[in-house]
């Protein structure tokens, strides 16, 4: 396929590092893309619930001031008194902001919008989330972090805390270009703050197999990132919009739907990758 506007030359191949053998604490995965509307929140929640269905202990962390993940489990971020803002800025124990729903949720509030400014003057500000998660890492098998649509200090905190990053990418050409900046940021994080974090997988979203542009976008990803591109494709369906209105994951809202099965397939694929890392 033709190298559309030279994109293939712009996308670097990430340096994948295996998870150290013998690690017993939770694997931390951040979901990141500086572009909004690419299904980060949908994927964080539904993958977490799919893990829970398989008997895994799961915590999801809402690090987005919009609080969409929190809303997707039935809580109003405007009415939450203590949230991840208090954990990051005031040093509150993360247990104080974890609520139980389909999975455990470290909730967000609108206050998070001021967290970057409040953190900017603190020493070790990039490691605040990593330190906050330490007391609960042995309690869970997976900790999944939903990040804001930016590469600011909140997202950097997620990268420093994470073992890997899953990047949901809308199947459109302009969305693919954002991968260059994201990987550049990750390279700096590896060099200065967390040498082991890398892209764990790239997840094509808003995929429509009937549309040539969608198929071409996936081909470009595969040409440049190879096996890092998940085989699972997150398609377009009204179920993904309806479920959060009910305060549910799509797996709870319509358990037998194609949308629910897609995330169960993704869970299997992510877990196969984890097993491969353990035996690397």
Coordinates of N, CA, C and O in Angstrom, one line a residue, residues 83-256:
X83 N -11.9 12.7 45.6 CA -11.6 12.0 44.3 C -10.1 11.9 44.1 O -9.3 12.2 45.0
X84 N -9.8 11.5 42.9 CA -8.3 11.4 42.6 C -7.6 12.7 42.8 O -6.4 12.7 42.9
X85 N -8.3 13.8 42.7 CA -7.7 15.1 43.0 C -7.1 15.1 44.4 O -5.9 15.6 44.6
X86 N -7.8 14.6 45.4 CA -7.4 14.6 46.8 C -6.2 13.7 46.9 O -5.3 13.9 47.7
X87 N -6.2 12.6 46.2 CA -5.1 11.6 46.2 C -3.8 12.2 45.7 O -2.7 12.2 46.3
X88 N -3.9 12.9 44.5 CA -2.7 13.4 43.9 C -2.2 14.7 44.5 O -1.0 14.9 44.7
X89 N -3.1 15.6 44.9 CA -2.7 16.9 45.4 C -2.6 17.0 46.9 O -1.6 17.6 47.4
X90 N -3.4 16.3 47.6 CA -3.4 16.4 49.1 C -2.9 15.1 49.7 O -2.8 15.1 51.0
X91 N -2.5 14.1 48.9 CA -1.9 12.9 49.5 C -2.9 12.0 50.2 O -2.5 11.2 51.1
X92 N -4.2 12.1 50.0 CA -5.1 11.2 50.6 C -4.9 9.8 50.1 O -4.5 9.5 49.0
X93 N -5.1 8.8 51.0 CA -5.0 7.4 50.6 C -5.9 7.1 49.5 O -7.1 7.5 49.6
X94 N -5.5 6.3 48.5 CA -6.4 6.0 47.4 C -7.6 5.2 47.8 O -8.6 5.3 47.2
X95 N -7.5 4.5 48.9 CA -8.6 3.7 49.4 C -9.8 4.6 49.7 O -11.0 4.1 49.6
X96 N -9.6 5.9 50.0 CA -10.6 6.8 50.4 C -11.5 7.2 49.2 O -12.6 7.7 49.3
X97 N -11.0 7.0 47.9 CA -11.7 7.4 46.7 C -12.1 6.2 45.9 O -12.6 6.4 44.8
X98 N -11.9 5.0 46.4 CA -12.2 3.8 45.6 C -13.7 3.4 46.0 O -14.0 3.2 47.1
X99 N -14.5 3.3 45.0 CA -15.9 2.8 45.1 C -16.1 1.5 44.4 O -15.4 1.2 43.4
X100 N -17.1 0.7 44.9 CA -17.4 -0.6 44.3 C -18.5 -0.5 43.3 O -19.6 0.1 43.7
X101 N -18.4 -1.0 42.1 CA -19.5 -1.1 41.2 C -19.2 -2.4 40.4 O -19.0 -3.4 41.1
X102 N -19.3 -2.4 39.1 CA -19.0 -3.6 38.4 C -17.5 -4.0 38.6 O -17.2 -5.2 38.7
X103 N -16.7 -3.0 38.7 CA -15.3 -3.2 39.1 C -15.0 -2.1 40.2 O -15.9 -1.2 40.4
X104 N -13.9 -2.2 40.9 CA -13.5 -1.1 41.8 C -13.1 0.1 40.9 O -12.4 0.0 40.0
X105 N -13.6 1.3 41.4 CA -13.3 2.5 40.6 C -12.7 3.6 41.6 O -13.3 3.9 42.6
X106 N -11.5 4.1 41.2 CA -11.0 5.3 41.9 C -11.5 6.5 41.1 O -11.2 6.8 40.0
X107 N -12.5 7.2 41.8 CA -13.4 8.1 41.1 C -12.7 9.5 40.8 O -11.7 9.9 41.5
X108 N -13.2 10.2 39.8 CA -12.8 11.5 39.5 C -13.8 12.5 39.8 O -15.0 12.2 39.9
X109 N -13.4 13.8 39.9 CA -14.3 14.9 40.1 C -13.8 16.1 39.2 O -12.7 16.0 38.7
X110 N -14.6 17.1 39.1 CA -14.2 18.2 38.3 C -13.0 18.9 38.8 O -12.3 19.6 38.1
X111 N -12.7 18.7 40.1 CA -11.5 19.3 40.8 C -10.2 18.9 40.0 O -9.2 19.6 40.1
X112 N -10.3 17.7 39.4 CA -9.1 17.2 38.7 C -8.6 18.2 37.7 O -7.4 18.2 37.3
X113 N -9.5 19.1 37.2 CA -9.0 20.0 36.2 C -8.0 20.9 36.7 O -7.1 21.5 36.0
X114 N -7.9 21.1 38.1 CA -6.9 22.0 38.7 C -5.7 21.2 39.2 O -4.7 21.8 39.7
X115 N -5.7 19.9 39.0 CA -4.6 19.1 39.5 C -3.2 19.4 38.9 O -2.2 19.4 39.6
X116 N -3.2 19.6 37.6 CA -1.9 19.8 36.9 C -1.2 21.1 37.5 O 0.0 21.1 37.7
X117 N -2.0 22.1 37.6 CA -1.5 23.4 38.2 C -1.0 23.2 39.6 O 0.1 23.6 40.0
X118 N -1.8 22.5 40.4 CA -1.5 22.3 41.8 C -0.2 21.4 41.9 O 0.6 21.6 42.8
X119 N -0.1 20.4 41.0 CA 1.1 19.5 41.1 C 2.4 20.1 40.6 O 3.5 19.7 40.9
X120 N 2.2 21.2 39.7 CA 3.4 21.7 39.0 C 4.5 22.2 39.9 O 5.7 22.2 39.5
X121 N 4.2 22.6 41.1 CA 5.2 23.1 42.0 C 5.7 22.1 43.0 O 6.6 22.4 43.8
X122 N 5.2 20.9 42.9 CA 5.6 19.8 43.8 C 6.8 19.1 43.3 O 7.0 18.8 42.2
X123 N 7.7 18.7 44.3 CA 8.9 17.9 44.0 C 8.4 16.5 43.7 O 7.6 16.0 44.4
X124 N 8.9 15.9 42.7 CA 8.5 14.5 42.3 C 7.1 14.4 41.8 O 6.5 13.3 41.9
X125 N 6.6 15.5 41.2 CA 5.2 15.5 40.7 C 4.9 14.4 39.7 O 3.7 14.0 39.7
X126 N 5.8 14.0 38.9 CA 5.5 13.0 37.9 C 5.3 11.6 38.5 O 4.7 10.7 37.9
X127 N 5.8 11.4 39.8 CA 5.7 10.1 40.4 C 4.5 10.0 41.4 O 4.4 9.0 42.2
X128 N 3.7 11.0 41.5 CA 2.7 11.1 42.5 C 1.7 9.9 42.4 O 1.3 9.3 43.4
X129 N 1.2 9.6 41.2 CA 0.3 8.5 41.1 C 0.9 7.1 41.4 O 0.3 6.3 42.0
X130 N 2.1 6.9 40.9 CA 2.8 5.7 41.2 C 2.9 5.4 42.7 O 2.7 4.3 43.1
X131 N 3.3 6.4 43.4 CA 3.4 6.3 44.9 C 2.0 6.0 45.5 O 1.9 5.2 46.4
X132 N 1.0 6.7 45.0 CA -0.4 6.5 45.5 C -0.9 5.1 45.3 O -1.7 4.6 46.1
X133 N -0.5 4.4 44.2 CA -1.0 3.1 43.9 C -0.2 2.0 44.7 O -0.7 0.9 44.8
X134 N 0.9 2.3 45.2 CA 1.7 1.3 45.9 C 1.0 0.5 46.9 O 1.0 -0.8 47.0
X135 N 0.2 1.1 47.8 CA -0.5 0.4 48.8 C -1.5 -0.6 48.4 O -1.9 -1.5 49.1
X136 N -2.0 -0.5 47.1 CA -3.1 -1.4 46.7 C -2.7 -2.3 45.6 O -3.5 -3.1 45.1
X137 N -1.4 -2.3 45.2 CA -1.0 -3.1 44.0 C -1.1 -4.6 44.3 O -1.3 -5.3 43.3
X138 N -0.9 -5.0 45.5 CA -1.0 -6.4 45.8 C -2.4 -6.9 45.8 O -2.7 -8.1 45.8
X139 N -3.4 -6.0 45.9 CA -4.8 -6.4 46.1 C -5.4 -6.7 44.7 O -6.5 -7.3 44.7
X140 N -4.8 -6.2 43.6 CA -5.4 -6.4 42.3 C -4.5 -7.2 41.4 O -3.3 -7.2 41.6
X141 N -5.2 -7.7 40.4 CA -4.4 -8.3 39.3 C -4.1 -7.3 38.2 O -3.1 -7.3 37.6
X142 N -5.1 -6.4 37.9 CA -4.9 -5.4 36.9 C -5.4 -4.0 37.5 O -6.5 -3.9 38.1
X143 N -4.6 -3.0 37.2 CA -5.1 -1.6 37.5 C -5.0 -0.9 36.1 O -4.0 -0.8 35.4
X144 N -6.2 -0.4 35.7 CA -6.4 0.2 34.4 C -6.6 1.7 34.6 O -7.5 2.1 35.3
X145 N -5.9 2.6 33.9 CA -5.9 4.0 34.1 C -6.5 4.7 32.9 O -5.9 4.6 31.8
X146 N -7.6 5.4 33.0 CA -8.1 6.2 32.0 C -7.6 7.6 32.1 O -7.7 8.3 33.1
X147 N -6.9 8.1 31.0 CA -6.2 9.4 31.0 C -7.0 10.4 30.3 O -7.8 10.1 29.4
X148 N -6.6 11.7 30.5 CA -7.3 12.8 29.8 C -6.8 12.8 28.3 O -5.8 12.2 28.0
X149 N -7.5 13.5 27.4 CA -7.1 13.6 26.0 C -6.0 14.7 25.9 O -6.2 15.7 25.2
X150 N -4.9 14.5 26.5 CA -3.7 15.4 26.4 C -2.5 14.6 26.8 O -2.6 13.5 27.3
X151 N -1.3 15.2 26.6 CA -0.1 14.6 27.1 C 0.5 15.5 28.2 O 1.7 15.6 28.4
X152 N -0.4 16.0 29.1 CA 0.0 16.8 30.2 C 0.4 16.0 31.4 O 0.7 14.8 31.3
X153 N 0.5 16.7 32.6 CA 1.1 16.1 33.8 C 0.2 14.9 34.3 O 0.8 13.9 34.8
X154 N -1.1 14.9 34.1 CA -1.9 13.7 34.6 C -1.5 12.5 33.7 O -1.3 11.4 34.3
X155 N -1.4 12.7 32.4 CA -1.1 11.5 31.6 C 0.3 11.1 31.8 O 0.6 9.9 31.9
X156 N 1.3 12.0 32.1 CA 2.6 11.6 32.4 C 2.7 10.8 33.7 O 3.4 9.8 33.8
X157 N 1.9 11.2 34.7 CA 1.8 10.4 35.9 C 1.4 9.0 35.6 O 1.9 8.1 36.2
X158 N 0.4 8.9 34.7 CA -0.1 7.5 34.3 C 1.1 6.7 33.7 O 1.3 5.5 34.0
X159 N 1.8 7.4 32.8 CA 2.9 6.7 32.1 C 4.0 6.3 33.1 O 4.6 5.2 33.0
X160 N 4.3 7.1 34.1 CA 5.3 6.8 35.1 C 4.9 5.6 36.0 O 5.7 4.8 36.4
X161 N 3.6 5.5 36.2 CA 3.1 4.5 37.1 C 2.9 3.1 36.3 O 2.9 2.1 36.9
X162 N 2.8 3.2 35.0 CA 2.3 2.1 34.2 C 3.5 1.1 33.8 O 4.6 1.5 33.7
X163 N 3.0 -0.1 33.6 CA 3.9 -1.1 33.0 C 3.8 -1.1 31.5 O 4.7 -1.4 30.8
X164 N 2.6 -0.7 31.0 CA 2.4 -0.7 29.6 C 1.3 0.3 29.3 O 0.5 0.7 30.1
X165 N 1.2 0.7 28.0 CA 0.2 1.6 27.5 C -0.5 1.0 26.3 O 0.1 0.5 25.4
X166 N -1.8 1.0 26.4 CA -2.7 0.7 25.3 C -3.2 1.9 24.7 O -3.7 2.8 25.4
X167 N -3.0 2.0 23.3 CA -3.4 3.2 22.6 C -4.6 3.0 21.7 O -4.5 2.3 20.7
X168 N -5.8 3.4 22.1 CA -6.9 3.3 21.2 C -6.8 4.4 20.1 O -6.5 5.5 20.4
X169 N -6.9 3.9 18.9 CA -6.7 4.8 17.7 C -7.9 4.7 16.8 O -8.2 3.6 16.3
X170 N -8.6 5.9 16.6 CA -9.7 5.9 15.7 C -9.1 5.6 14.3 O -8.1 6.1 13.9
X171 N -9.9 4.8 13.5 CA -9.4 4.4 12.2 C -9.6 5.5 11.2 O -10.4 5.4 10.2
X172 N -8.9 6.6 11.4 CA -8.9 7.7 10.4 C -7.4 8.2 10.3 O -6.7 8.1 11.3
X173 N -7.1 8.6 9.2 CA -5.7 9.0 8.9 C -5.1 10.0 9.9 O -4.1 9.9 10.5
X174 N -5.9 11.1 10.1 CA -5.4 12.2 11.0 C -5.2 11.7 12.4 O -4.4 12.2 13.2
X175 N -6.0 10.7 12.9 CA -5.8 10.1 14.2 C -4.5 9.4 14.3 O -3.9 9.4 15.4
X176 N -4.0 8.8 13.2 CA -2.8 8.0 13.3 C -1.6 8.9 13.6 O -0.6 8.5 14.2
X177 N -1.6 10.1 13.1 CA -0.5 11.0 13.2 C -0.1 11.3 14.7 O 1.0 11.6 15.0
X178 N -1.2 11.3 15.5 CA -0.9 11.6 16.9 C 0.0 10.5 17.6 O 0.5 10.8 18.7
X179 N 0.1 9.4 17.0 CA 1.0 8.4 17.6 C 2.4 8.8 17.6 O 3.2 8.4 18.5
X180 N 2.8 9.7 16.7 CA 4.2 10.1 16.7 C 4.5 10.9 18.0 O 5.5 10.6 18.7
X181 N 3.6 11.8 18.3 CA 3.9 12.6 19.5 C 3.8 11.8 20.8 O 4.5 12.0 21.7
X182 N 2.8 10.9 20.8 CA 2.7 10.0 22.0 C 3.9 9.2 22.2 O 4.4 9.1 23.3
X183 N 4.4 8.6 21.2 CA 5.6 7.7 21.3 C 6.8 8.6 21.7 O 7.7 8.1 22.4
X184 N 6.9 9.8 21.2 CA 8.0 10.7 21.6 C 8.0 11.0 23.1 O 9.0 11.0 23.8
X185 N 6.7 11.2 23.6 CA 6.6 11.5 25.0 C 7.0 10.2 25.8 O 7.7 10.3 26.8
X186 N 6.6 9.1 25.3 CA 6.9 7.8 26.0 C 8.5 7.6 26.0 O 9.0 7.1 27.0
X187 N 9.1 8.0 24.9 CA 10.6 7.8 24.9 C 11.2 8.7 25.9 O 12.2 8.2 26.6
X188 N 10.7 9.9 26.2 CA 11.3 10.8 27.2 C 11.0 10.2 28.6 O 11.9 10.3 29.5
X189 N 9.8 9.6 28.8 CA 9.5 9.0 30.1 C 10.5 7.8 30.3 O 11.0 7.6 31.4
X190 N 10.7 7.0 29.3 CA 11.6 5.9 29.4 C 13.0 6.3 29.8 O 13.7 5.7 30.6
X191 N 13.5 7.4 29.2 CA 14.8 7.9 29.4 C 15.0 8.5 30.8 O 16.0 8.3 31.4
X192 N 14.0 9.2 31.3 CA 14.1 10.0 32.6 C 13.4 9.4 33.8 O 13.8 9.7 34.9
X193 N 12.3 8.7 33.6 CA 11.4 8.4 34.7 C 11.0 7.0 34.9 O 10.9 6.5 36.0
X194 N 10.7 6.3 33.8 CA 10.3 4.9 33.9 C 10.8 4.1 32.7 O 10.2 4.0 31.7
X195 N 12.0 3.5 32.9 CA 12.6 2.8 31.8 C 11.8 1.6 31.2 O 12.1 1.2 30.1
X196 N 10.8 1.1 31.9 CA 10.2 -0.1 31.5 C 8.8 0.1 30.8 O 8.2 -0.8 30.3
X197 N 8.4 1.3 30.7 CA 7.1 1.6 30.1 C 7.2 1.6 28.6 O 8.1 2.1 28.0
X198 N 6.2 1.0 27.9 CA 6.2 1.0 26.5 C 4.8 0.7 26.0 O 3.9 0.5 26.7
X199 N 4.6 0.9 24.7 CA 3.3 0.6 24.1 C 3.1 -0.9 24.2 O 3.8 -1.7 23.6
X200 N 2.0 -1.3 24.9 CA 1.6 -2.7 25.0 C 0.8 -3.1 23.8 O 0.9 -4.3 23.4
X201 N 0.0 -2.2 23.3 CA -0.8 -2.6 22.1 C -1.5 -1.4 21.6 O -1.7 -0.4 22.2
X202 N -1.8 -1.4 20.3 CA -2.5 -0.4 19.6 C -3.9 -0.9 19.2 O -4.0 -2.0 18.5
X203 N -5.0 -0.3 19.6 CA -6.3 -0.8 19.5 C -7.1 0.0 18.4 O -7.4 1.2 18.7
X204 N -7.4 -0.5 17.3 CA -8.2 0.2 16.3 C -9.6 0.3 16.8 O -10.3 -0.6 17.2
X205 N -10.1 1.6 16.8 CA -11.5 1.8 17.3 C -12.3 2.6 16.2 O -11.7 3.1 15.2
X206 N -13.6 2.7 16.4 CA -14.5 3.3 15.4 C -14.3 2.7 14.0 O -14.3 3.3 13.0
X207 N -14.1 1.4 14.1 CA -13.7 0.6 12.9 C -15.0 0.2 12.1 O -16.0 -0.3 12.7
X208 N -15.0 0.5 10.8 CA -16.1 0.1 9.9 C -15.5 -0.7 8.7 O -14.9 0.0 7.8
X209 N -15.6 -2.0 8.7 CA -15.0 -2.8 7.7 C -15.5 -2.5 6.3 O -14.9 -2.8 5.3
X210 N -16.7 -1.8 6.2 CA -17.3 -1.5 5.0 C -16.6 -0.3 4.3 O -16.8 0.0 3.1
X211 N -15.9 0.5 5.1 CA -15.3 1.7 4.6 C -13.8 1.5 4.3 O -13.0 1.1 5.2
X212 N -13.4 1.8 3.1 CA -12.0 1.7 2.7 C -11.1 2.4 3.5 O -10.0 1.9 3.9
X213 N -11.4 3.6 4.0 CA -10.5 4.4 4.8 C -10.2 3.7 6.1 O -9.1 3.8 6.6
X214 N -11.2 3.1 6.7 CA -10.9 2.3 7.9 C -9.9 1.2 7.7 O -9.0 1.0 8.5
X215 N -10.1 0.5 6.6 CA -9.2 -0.7 6.3 C -7.8 -0.2 6.1 O -6.8 -0.8 6.5
X216 N -7.7 0.9 5.3 CA -6.4 1.5 5.0 C -5.7 2.0 6.3 O -4.5 1.8 6.4
X217 N -6.4 2.5 7.2 CA -5.8 3.0 8.4 C -5.2 1.9 9.2 O -4.1 2.0 9.8
X218 N -5.9 0.7 9.3 CA -5.4 -0.4 10.0 C -4.2 -1.0 9.3 O -3.2 -1.4 9.9
X219 N -4.2 -1.0 8.0 CA -3.0 -1.4 7.2 C -1.8 -0.6 7.5 O -0.7 -1.1 7.7
X220 N -2.0 0.7 7.6 CA -0.8 1.6 7.9 C -0.3 1.3 9.3 O 0.9 1.2 9.5
X221 N -1.2 1.0 10.3 CA -0.8 0.7 11.6 C 0.0 -0.6 11.6 O 1.1 -0.8 12.2
X222 N -0.5 -1.6 10.9 CA 0.1 -2.9 10.9 C 1.5 -2.9 10.2 O 2.4 -3.5 10.6
X223 N 1.6 -2.0 9.1 CA 2.9 -1.9 8.4 C 4.0 -1.3 9.3 O 5.1 -1.7 9.2
X224 N 3.6 -0.5 10.3 CA 4.6 0.2 11.1 C 4.7 -0.3 12.5 O 5.8 -0.2 13.1
X225 N 3.7 -1.0 13.0 CA 3.7 -1.5 14.4 C 3.6 -3.0 14.4 O 3.7 -3.6 15.5
X226 N 3.3 -3.7 13.3 CA 3.3 -5.1 13.3 C 2.4 -5.7 14.3 O 1.2 -5.4 14.5
X227 N 3.0 -6.6 15.2 CA 2.2 -7.4 16.1 C 1.7 -6.6 17.3 O 0.9 -7.1 18.1
X228 N 2.1 -5.3 17.4 CA 1.6 -4.5 18.4 C 0.1 -4.1 18.2 O -0.6 -3.7 19.1
X229 N -0.3 -4.2 17.0 CA -1.7 -3.9 16.6 C -2.6 -5.1 17.0 O -2.4 -6.2 16.5
X230 N -3.5 -4.8 17.9 CA -4.4 -5.9 18.3 C -5.3 -6.4 17.1 O -5.6 -5.6 16.2
X231 N -5.5 -7.7 17.1 CA -6.4 -8.2 16.1 C -7.9 -7.8 16.3 O -8.6 -7.7 15.3
X232 N -8.2 -7.5 17.5 CA -9.6 -7.1 17.9 C -9.8 -5.7 17.3 O -8.9 -4.8 17.5
X233 N -10.9 -5.4 16.7 CA -11.3 -4.1 16.2 C -12.5 -3.7 17.0 O -13.5 -4.4 17.0
X234 N -12.5 -2.5 17.5 CA -13.7 -2.0 18.2 C -14.6 -1.2 17.2 O -14.1 -0.2 16.6
X235 N -15.7 -1.8 16.8 CA -16.5 -1.2 15.8 C -17.4 -0.1 16.3 O -17.4 0.3 17.5
X236 N -18.2 0.5 15.5 CA -19.2 1.5 15.8 C -20.5 0.8 16.2 O -21.0 0.1 15.4
X237 N -21.1 1.2 17.3 CA -22.4 0.6 17.7 C -23.0 1.6 18.7 O -22.4 2.1 19.6
X238 N -24.4 1.7 18.6 CA -25.1 2.6 19.6 C -25.0 2.0 21.0 O -25.2 2.8 21.9
X239 N -24.7 0.8 21.2 CA -24.6 0.2 22.5 C -23.5 0.9 23.3 O -23.7 1.1 24.5
X240 N -22.5 1.4 22.7 CA -21.4 2.0 23.5 C -21.9 3.4 24.0 O -21.3 3.9 24.9
X241 N -22.9 4.0 23.3 CA -23.4 5.3 23.8 C -24.5 5.0 24.8 O -24.7 5.8 25.8
X242 N -25.3 4.0 24.6 CA -26.4 3.7 25.5 C -26.0 3.2 26.9 O -26.6 3.7 27.9
X243 N -25.0 2.4 27.0 CA -24.6 1.8 28.3 C -24.2 2.8 29.3 O -24.7 2.7 30.5
X244 N -23.4 3.8 29.0 CA -23.0 4.7 30.1 C -24.2 5.5 30.6 O -24.2 5.9 31.8
X245 N -25.2 5.8 29.8 CA -26.4 6.5 30.3 C -27.1 5.7 31.4 O -27.6 6.3 32.4
X246 N -27.0 4.4 31.4 CA -27.5 3.5 32.4 C -26.5 3.3 33.5 O -26.9 2.6 34.5
X247 N -25.4 3.9 33.5 CA -24.3 3.7 34.5 C -23.8 2.3 34.5 O -23.4 1.7 35.5
X248 N -23.6 1.7 33.3 CA -23.2 0.3 33.1 C -22.2 0.2 32.0 O -22.1 1.0 31.1
X249 N -21.4 -0.9 32.1 CA -20.6 -1.3 31.0 C -21.5 -1.9 30.0 O -22.6 -2.3 30.2
X250 N -20.9 -2.0 28.7 CA -21.7 -2.7 27.7 C -21.9 -4.1 28.0 O -22.9 -4.8 27.6
X251 N -21.0 -4.8 28.8 CA -21.1 -6.2 29.1 C -22.3 -6.4 30.1 O -22.9 -7.5 30.0
X252 N -22.6 -5.4 30.9 CA -23.7 -5.5 31.8 C -25.0 -5.1 31.1 O -26.1 -5.7 31.3
X253 N -24.9 -4.1 30.3 CA -26.1 -3.5 29.6 C -26.7 -4.4 28.6 O -27.9 -4.6 28.5
X254 N -25.8 -5.1 27.8 CA -26.3 -6.0 26.8 C -25.3 -7.1 26.7 O -24.5 -7.1 25.8
X255 N -25.3 -8.1 27.6 CA -24.3 -9.1 27.8 C -24.0 -9.9 26.6 O -22.9 -10.4 26.3
X256 N -25.1 -10.2 25.8 CA -24.9 -11.1 24.6 C -24.7 -10.3 23.3 O -24.7 -11.0 22.2

